[in-house]
Amino acid sequence: MVDIRVAIIEDHSLTRIGMRSSLNEQEGIQVVGDEATASNGLKLLQSTKPDIAIVDIGLPDRDGIWLVQQFRESLVSETAAQTKVMMLTSFAKEQMVLAAFAAGADSYCVKTIKFELLLEALHITHEGQSWIDPAIARIILKHTRQGAAAMVKPNATQTVTISAIDPEQASILQADPLTNRELEVLELIVQGYSNNEIAQKLYLSLGSVKVYVRGVLNKLCASDRTQAAVLALRAGLLN
């Protein structure tokens, strides 16, 4: 089995070294390099073209969002797309979370994530799916609601534009839109609730919730709940 090649760009030495050591101990994972700045990190990504780039937003010279954008713009789209990006952020910094989401990283993790979850997110991301921390999903959901409210205020300004879904997905949703009940279920999925918790909150049977969840996944063309949450937030379905 070919190893998953990982590059780490993180300015905090203990975090970077600890992450590198822990990942290198895992079978099937190889850390091809690590850097502490955006400029050196960009060179690392361009030279190694890893399968996964774990990028901290808060780098000392430029932020991680700039790094990701520069990397993708410096290569042909097919080559750049081969490197999946996991963005590390502090959920307390709301604008940075929104900017990271808008920049189009593949997965989003808070910096306090446990290593077991980081490893899970890495494998999911490598498989071509998205992983998003519930804390980050809640911030983005809050922003989409505020954005909808601001549309009726003449002096309101939008500081971050969330990337939309692709035209094919949009046309599928337009042809078969989510029902009101499916939207209620989707909102709770985005907030990280389990099927059992959704059943309790909406006073539904567990079997009914499973049917609604499957309907949501099918209509969003999502392979799992995490991908459904990312697509819903990008599409602005939960205003």
mmCIF file of C-alpha atoms in Angstrom:
data_model
loop_
_atom_site.group_PDB
_atom_site.id
_atom_site.type_symbol
_atom_site.label_atom_id
_atom_site.label_comp_id
_atom_site.label_asym_id
_atom_site.label_seq_id
_atom_site.Cartn_x
_atom_site.Cartn_y
_atom_site.Cartn_z
ATOM 1 C CA MET A 1 0.000 0.000 0.000
ATOM 2 C CA VAL A 2 1.340 3.419 -0.956
ATOM 3 C CA ASP A 3 1.896 5.777 1.964
ATOM 4 C CA ILE A 4 -0.175 8.937 2.370
ATOM 5 C CA ARG A 5 2.357 11.742 1.951
ATOM 6 C CA VAL A 6 1.750 14.597 4.391
ATOM 7 C CA ALA A 7 3.268 18.076 4.719
ATOM 8 C CA ILE A 8 2.791 20.178 7.869
ATOM 9 C CA ILE A 9 2.904 23.984 7.979
ATOM 10 C CA GLU A 10 2.574 25.086 11.590
ATOM 11 C CA ASP A 11 4.555 27.809 13.398
ATOM 12 C CA HIS A 12 4.237 26.416 16.929
ATOM 13 C CA SER A 13 7.304 24.186 17.301
ATOM 14 C CA LEU A 14 5.921 21.765 19.886
ATOM 15 C CA THR A 15 2.696 21.283 17.937
ATOM 16 C CA ARG A 16 4.534 20.810 14.639
ATOM 17 C CA ILE A 17 7.125 18.397 16.019
ATOM 18 C CA GLY A 18 4.528 16.450 17.996
ATOM 19 C CA MET A 19 2.258 16.136 14.981
ATOM 20 C CA ARG A 20 5.145 15.065 12.749
ATOM 21 C CA SER A 21 6.325 12.419 15.207
ATOM 22 C CA SER A 22 2.840 11.052 15.854
ATOM 23 C CA LEU A 23 1.954 10.850 12.151
ATOM 24 C CA ASN A 24 5.256 9.197 11.229
ATOM 25 C CA GLU A 25 4.500 6.494 13.777
ATOM 26 C CA GLN A 26 1.326 5.582 11.915
ATOM 27 C CA GLU A 27 1.497 2.793 9.352
ATOM 28 C CA GLY A 28 0.756 4.066 5.858
ATOM 29 C CA ILE A 29 1.619 7.722 6.563
ATOM 30 C CA GLN A 30 4.825 9.548 5.656
ATOM 31 C CA VAL A 31 5.530 13.156 6.634
ATOM 32 C CA VAL A 32 7.514 14.534 3.683
ATOM 33 C CA GLY A 33 8.395 17.820 5.386
ATOM 34 C CA ASP A 34 7.323 20.557 7.758
ATOM 35 C CA GLU A 35 7.766 24.314 7.901
ATOM 36 C CA ALA A 36 6.945 27.161 10.288
ATOM 37 C CA THR A 37 6.183 29.982 7.832
ATOM 38 C CA ALA A 38 3.883 30.502 4.872
ATOM 39 C CA SER A 39 6.697 31.394 2.477
ATOM 40 C CA ASN A 40 8.732 28.287 3.299
ATOM 41 C CA GLY A 41 5.556 26.240 3.448
ATOM 42 C CA LEU A 42 4.662 27.305 -0.084
ATOM 43 C CA LYS A 43 8.065 26.134 -1.337
ATOM 44 C CA LEU A 44 7.590 22.846 0.505
ATOM 45 C CA LEU A 45 4.208 22.203 -1.086
ATOM 46 C CA GLN A 46 5.459 23.134 -4.549
ATOM 47 C CA SER A 47 8.489 20.858 -4.307
ATOM 48 C CA THR A 48 6.880 17.821 -2.653
ATOM 49 C CA LYS A 49 3.255 18.046 -3.918
ATOM 50 C CA PRO A 50 2.015 15.985 -0.948
ATOM 51 C CA ASP A 51 -1.266 14.095 -0.785
ATOM 52 C CA ILE A 52 -2.307 16.078 2.303
ATOM 53 C CA ALA A 53 -1.205 19.523 3.457
ATOM 54 C CA ILE A 54 -2.008 20.334 7.087
ATOM 55 C CA VAL A 55 -1.942 24.133 7.215
ATOM 56 C CA ASP A 56 -2.306 26.412 10.218
ATOM 57 C CA ILE A 57 -4.132 29.661 9.494
ATOM 58 C CA GLY A 58 -2.114 31.759 11.943
ATOM 59 C CA LEU A 59 1.372 31.757 10.443
ATOM 60 C CA PRO A 60 3.874 34.527 11.305
ATOM 61 C CA ASP A 61 4.583 35.988 7.842
ATOM 62 C CA ARG A 62 1.384 35.333 5.849
ATOM 63 C CA ASP A 63 -1.726 33.445 6.885
ATOM 64 C CA GLY A 64 -2.439 29.903 5.770
ATOM 65 C CA ILE A 65 -5.251 31.064 3.501
ATOM 66 C CA TRP A 66 -2.754 33.040 1.397
ATOM 67 C CA LEU A 67 -0.481 29.990 1.294
ATOM 68 C CA VAL A 68 -3.225 27.702 -0.020
ATOM 69 C CA GLN A 69 -4.342 30.214 -2.639
ATOM 70 C CA GLN A 70 -0.774 30.821 -3.832
ATOM 71 C CA PHE A 71 -0.052 27.100 -4.033
ATOM 72 C CA ARG A 72 -3.135 26.370 -6.100
ATOM 73 C CA GLU A 73 -2.534 29.328 -8.398
ATOM 74 C CA SER A 74 1.123 28.368 -8.973
ATOM 75 C CA LEU A 75 0.306 24.966 -10.464
ATOM 76 C CA VAL A 76 -2.046 23.737 -13.142
ATOM 77 C CA SER A 77 -5.413 22.980 -11.587
ATOM 78 C CA GLU A 78 -5.146 19.211 -12.075
ATOM 79 C CA THR A 79 -1.821 19.048 -10.222
ATOM 80 C CA ALA A 80 -2.832 21.375 -7.392
ATOM 81 C CA ALA A 81 -6.080 19.477 -6.863
ATOM 82 C CA GLN A 82 -4.112 16.322 -6.070
ATOM 83 C CA THR A 83 -3.038 17.926 -2.796
ATOM 84 C CA LYS A 84 -5.894 17.965 -0.290
ATOM 85 C CA VAL A 85 -5.784 20.714 2.330
ATOM 86 C CA MET A 86 -6.688 20.336 5.993
ATOM 87 C CA MET A 87 -6.942 23.784 7.578
ATOM 88 C CA LEU A 88 -6.160 24.162 11.270
ATOM 89 C CA THR A 89 -7.800 27.064 13.036
ATOM 90 C CA SER A 90 -8.929 28.374 16.394
ATOM 91 C CA PHE A 91 -12.734 28.346 16.476
ATOM 92 C CA ALA A 92 -12.606 31.466 18.645
ATOM 93 C CA LYS A 93 -11.399 33.536 15.664
ATOM 94 C CA GLU A 94 -14.658 33.764 13.764
ATOM 95 C CA GLN A 95 -13.503 35.819 10.777
ATOM 96 C CA MET A 96 -10.539 33.510 10.189
ATOM 97 C CA VAL A 97 -12.853 30.487 10.258
ATOM 98 C CA LEU A 98 -15.094 32.120 7.651
ATOM 99 C CA ALA A 99 -12.149 33.132 5.502
ATOM 100 C CA ALA A 100 -10.711 29.609 5.629
ATOM 101 C CA PHE A 101 -14.048 28.174 4.575
ATOM 102 C CA ALA A 102 -14.333 30.654 1.724
ATOM 103 C CA ALA A 103 -10.783 29.830 0.595
ATOM 104 C CA GLY A 104 -11.950 26.335 -0.259
ATOM 105 C CA ALA A 105 -9.861 24.027 1.912
ATOM 106 C CA ASP A 106 -10.985 20.405 1.834
ATOM 107 C CA SER A 107 -11.329 19.898 5.596
ATOM 108 C CA TYR A 108 -11.420 22.110 8.682
ATOM 109 C CA CYS A 109 -10.136 21.212 12.145
ATOM 110 C CA VAL A 110 -9.806 23.188 15.355
ATOM 111 C CA LYS A 111 -6.267 23.276 16.750
ATOM 112 C CA THR A 112 -7.381 21.568 19.960
ATOM 113 C CA ILE A 113 -8.471 18.460 18.038
ATOM 114 C CA LYS A 114 -7.471 15.130 19.574
ATOM 115 C CA PHE A 115 -4.913 13.193 17.567
ATOM 116 C CA GLU A 116 -7.332 10.301 16.997
ATOM 117 C CA LEU A 117 -9.808 12.679 15.344
ATOM 118 C CA LEU A 118 -7.033 14.378 13.371
ATOM 119 C CA LEU A 119 -6.028 10.969 12.043
ATOM 120 C CA GLU A 120 -9.643 10.197 11.139
ATOM 121 C CA ALA A 121 -9.966 13.570 9.381
ATOM 122 C CA LEU A 122 -6.746 12.923 7.470
ATOM 123 C CA HIS A 123 -7.922 9.570 6.119
ATOM 124 C CA ILE A 124 -11.364 10.930 5.231
ATOM 125 C CA THR A 125 -9.801 13.879 3.426
ATOM 126 C CA HIS A 126 -7.395 11.613 1.545
ATOM 127 C CA GLU A 127 -10.381 9.583 0.326
ATOM 128 C CA GLY A 128 -11.739 12.733 -1.325
ATOM 129 C CA GLN A 129 -14.350 13.619 1.262
ATOM 130 C CA SER A 130 -14.586 16.604 3.607
ATOM 131 C CA TRP A 131 -14.221 16.690 7.379
ATOM 132 C CA ILE A 132 -15.484 19.682 9.321
ATOM 133 C CA ASP A 133 -15.387 20.176 13.070
ATOM 134 C CA PRO A 134 -18.872 20.838 14.556
ATOM 135 C CA ALA A 135 -17.528 23.963 16.301
ATOM 136 C CA ILE A 136 -16.520 25.396 12.921
ATOM 137 C CA ALA A 137 -19.824 24.352 11.340
ATOM 138 C CA ARG A 138 -21.724 26.267 14.026
ATOM 139 C CA ILE A 139 -19.765 29.449 13.327
ATOM 140 C CA ILE A 140 -20.428 29.224 9.593
ATOM 141 C CA LEU A 141 -24.109 28.480 10.209
ATOM 142 C CA LYS A 142 -24.339 31.544 12.468
ATOM 143 C CA HIS A 143 -22.748 33.637 9.724
ATOM 144 C CA THR A 144 -25.155 32.450 7.039
ATOM 145 C CA ARG A 145 -28.085 33.415 9.264
ATOM 146 C CA GLN A 146 -26.607 36.839 9.952
ATOM 147 C CA GLY A 147 -25.978 37.277 6.230
ATOM 148 C CA ALA A 148 -29.596 36.534 5.455
ATOM 149 C CA ALA A 149 -30.755 39.063 8.068
ATOM 150 C CA ALA A 150 -28.335 41.689 6.755
ATOM 151 C CA MET A 151 -29.906 41.558 3.284
ATOM 152 C CA VAL A 152 -32.822 43.659 4.582
ATOM 153 C CA LYS A 153 -30.513 46.268 6.124
ATOM 154 C CA PRO A 154 -29.375 48.937 3.609
ATOM 155 C CA ASN A 155 -26.115 49.704 5.425
ATOM 156 C CA ALA A 156 -25.078 46.110 6.065
ATOM 157 C CA THR A 157 -21.827 44.871 4.552
ATOM 158 C CA GLN A 158 -20.579 41.369 3.910
ATOM 159 C CA THR A 159 -16.961 40.763 4.829
ATOM 160 C CA VAL A 160 -16.712 37.145 3.679
ATOM 161 C CA THR A 161 -18.259 35.402 0.693
ATOM 162 C CA ILE A 162 -18.781 31.689 1.117
ATOM 163 C CA SER A 163 -17.952 29.597 -1.943
ATOM 164 C CA ALA A 164 -21.004 28.136 -3.668
ATOM 165 C CA ILE A 165 -21.555 24.559 -4.804
ATOM 166 C CA ASP A 166 -20.907 23.615 -8.403
ATOM 167 C CA PRO A 167 -23.616 24.122 -11.076
ATOM 168 C CA GLU A 168 -24.407 20.407 -11.420
ATOM 169 C CA GLN A 169 -25.151 20.045 -7.710
ATOM 170 C CA ALA A 170 -27.187 23.264 -7.795
ATOM 171 C CA SER A 171 -29.316 21.986 -10.695
ATOM 172 C CA ILE A 172 -29.981 18.698 -8.886
ATOM 173 C CA LEU A 173 -31.127 20.581 -5.785
ATOM 174 C CA GLN A 174 -33.302 22.857 -7.870
ATOM 175 C CA ALA A 175 -35.015 19.890 -9.499
ATOM 176 C CA ASP A 176 -35.507 18.060 -6.191
ATOM 177 C CA PRO A 177 -35.305 20.573 -3.318
ATOM 178 C CA LEU A 178 -35.132 19.611 0.335
ATOM 179 C CA THR A 179 -38.441 19.522 2.220
ATOM 180 C CA ASN A 180 -38.948 21.615 5.353
ATOM 181 C CA ARG A 181 -38.447 18.557 7.547
ATOM 182 C CA GLU A 182 -35.268 17.597 5.677
ATOM 183 C CA LEU A 183 -33.959 21.135 6.209
ATOM 184 C CA GLU A 184 -34.634 20.823 9.949
ATOM 185 C CA VAL A 185 -32.740 17.544 10.012
ATOM 186 C CA LEU A 186 -29.908 19.036 7.928
ATOM 187 C CA GLU A 187 -29.498 21.953 10.323
ATOM 188 C CA LEU A 188 -29.055 19.568 13.236
ATOM 189 C CA ILE A 189 -26.601 17.482 11.197
ATOM 190 C CA VAL A 190 -24.526 20.625 10.594
ATOM 191 C CA GLN A 191 -24.543 21.322 14.328
ATOM 192 C CA GLY A 192 -23.075 17.876 14.979
ATOM 193 C CA TYR A 193 -26.106 16.087 16.462
ATOM 194 C CA SER A 194 -26.424 12.304 16.207
ATOM 195 C CA ASN A 195 -29.494 10.541 14.810
ATOM 196 C CA ASN A 196 -30.697 9.774 18.338
ATOM 197 C CA GLU A 197 -30.343 13.410 19.372
ATOM 198 C CA ILE A 198 -32.148 14.595 16.230
ATOM 199 C CA ALA A 199 -35.005 12.188 16.967
ATOM 200 C CA GLN A 200 -35.350 13.616 20.481
ATOM 201 C CA LYS A 201 -35.223 17.244 19.354
ATOM 202 C CA LEU A 202 -37.753 16.827 16.535
ATOM 203 C CA TYR A 203 -39.961 14.290 18.359
ATOM 204 C CA LEU A 204 -39.467 11.703 15.642
ATOM 205 C CA SER A 205 -38.720 7.999 15.718
ATOM 206 C CA LEU A 206 -35.148 6.942 15.067
ATOM 207 C CA GLY A 207 -36.304 5.134 11.928
ATOM 208 C CA SER A 208 -37.903 8.306 10.568
ATOM 209 C CA VAL A 209 -34.732 10.291 11.225
ATOM 210 C CA LYS A 210 -32.678 7.739 9.319
ATOM 211 C CA VAL A 211 -35.048 8.069 6.355
ATOM 212 C CA TYR A 212 -34.752 11.868 6.415
ATOM 213 C CA VAL A 213 -30.944 11.724 6.733
ATOM 214 C CA ARG A 214 -30.733 9.367 3.759
ATOM 215 C CA GLY A 215 -32.973 11.702 1.761
ATOM 216 C CA VAL A 216 -30.738 14.670 2.615
ATOM 217 C CA LEU A 217 -27.594 12.791 1.587
ATOM 218 C CA ASN A 218 -29.153 11.677 -1.691
ATOM 219 C CA LYS A 219 -30.407 15.131 -2.648
ATOM 220 C CA LEU A 220 -27.058 16.733 -1.813
ATOM 221 C CA CYS A 221 -25.157 13.920 -3.604
ATOM 222 C CA ALA A 222 -23.170 13.541 -0.378
ATOM 223 C CA SER A 223 -21.501 10.321 0.686
ATOM 224 C CA ASP A 224 -21.725 11.076 4.414
ATOM 225 C CA ARG A 225 -23.028 13.546 7.004
ATOM 226 C CA THR A 226 -19.846 15.599 7.062
ATOM 227 C CA GLN A 227 -19.874 16.150 3.319
ATOM 228 C CA ALA A 228 -23.576 17.027 3.514
ATOM 229 C CA ALA A 229 -22.793 19.677 6.151
ATOM 230 C CA VAL A 230 -20.065 21.239 4.015
ATOM 231 C CA LEU A 231 -22.274 21.290 0.903
ATOM 232 C CA ALA A 232 -25.200 22.754 2.856
ATOM 233 C CA LEU A 233 -23.071 25.555 4.247
ATOM 234 C CA ARG A 234 -21.508 26.326 0.890
ATOM 235 C CA ALA A 235 -24.911 26.369 -0.798
ATOM 236 C CA GLY A 236 -26.401 28.656 1.855
ATOM 237 C CA LEU A 237 -29.273 26.230 2.483
ATOM 238 C CA LEU A 238 -29.653 27.085 6.151
ATOM 239 C CA ASN A 239 -30.539 30.770 6.324
#
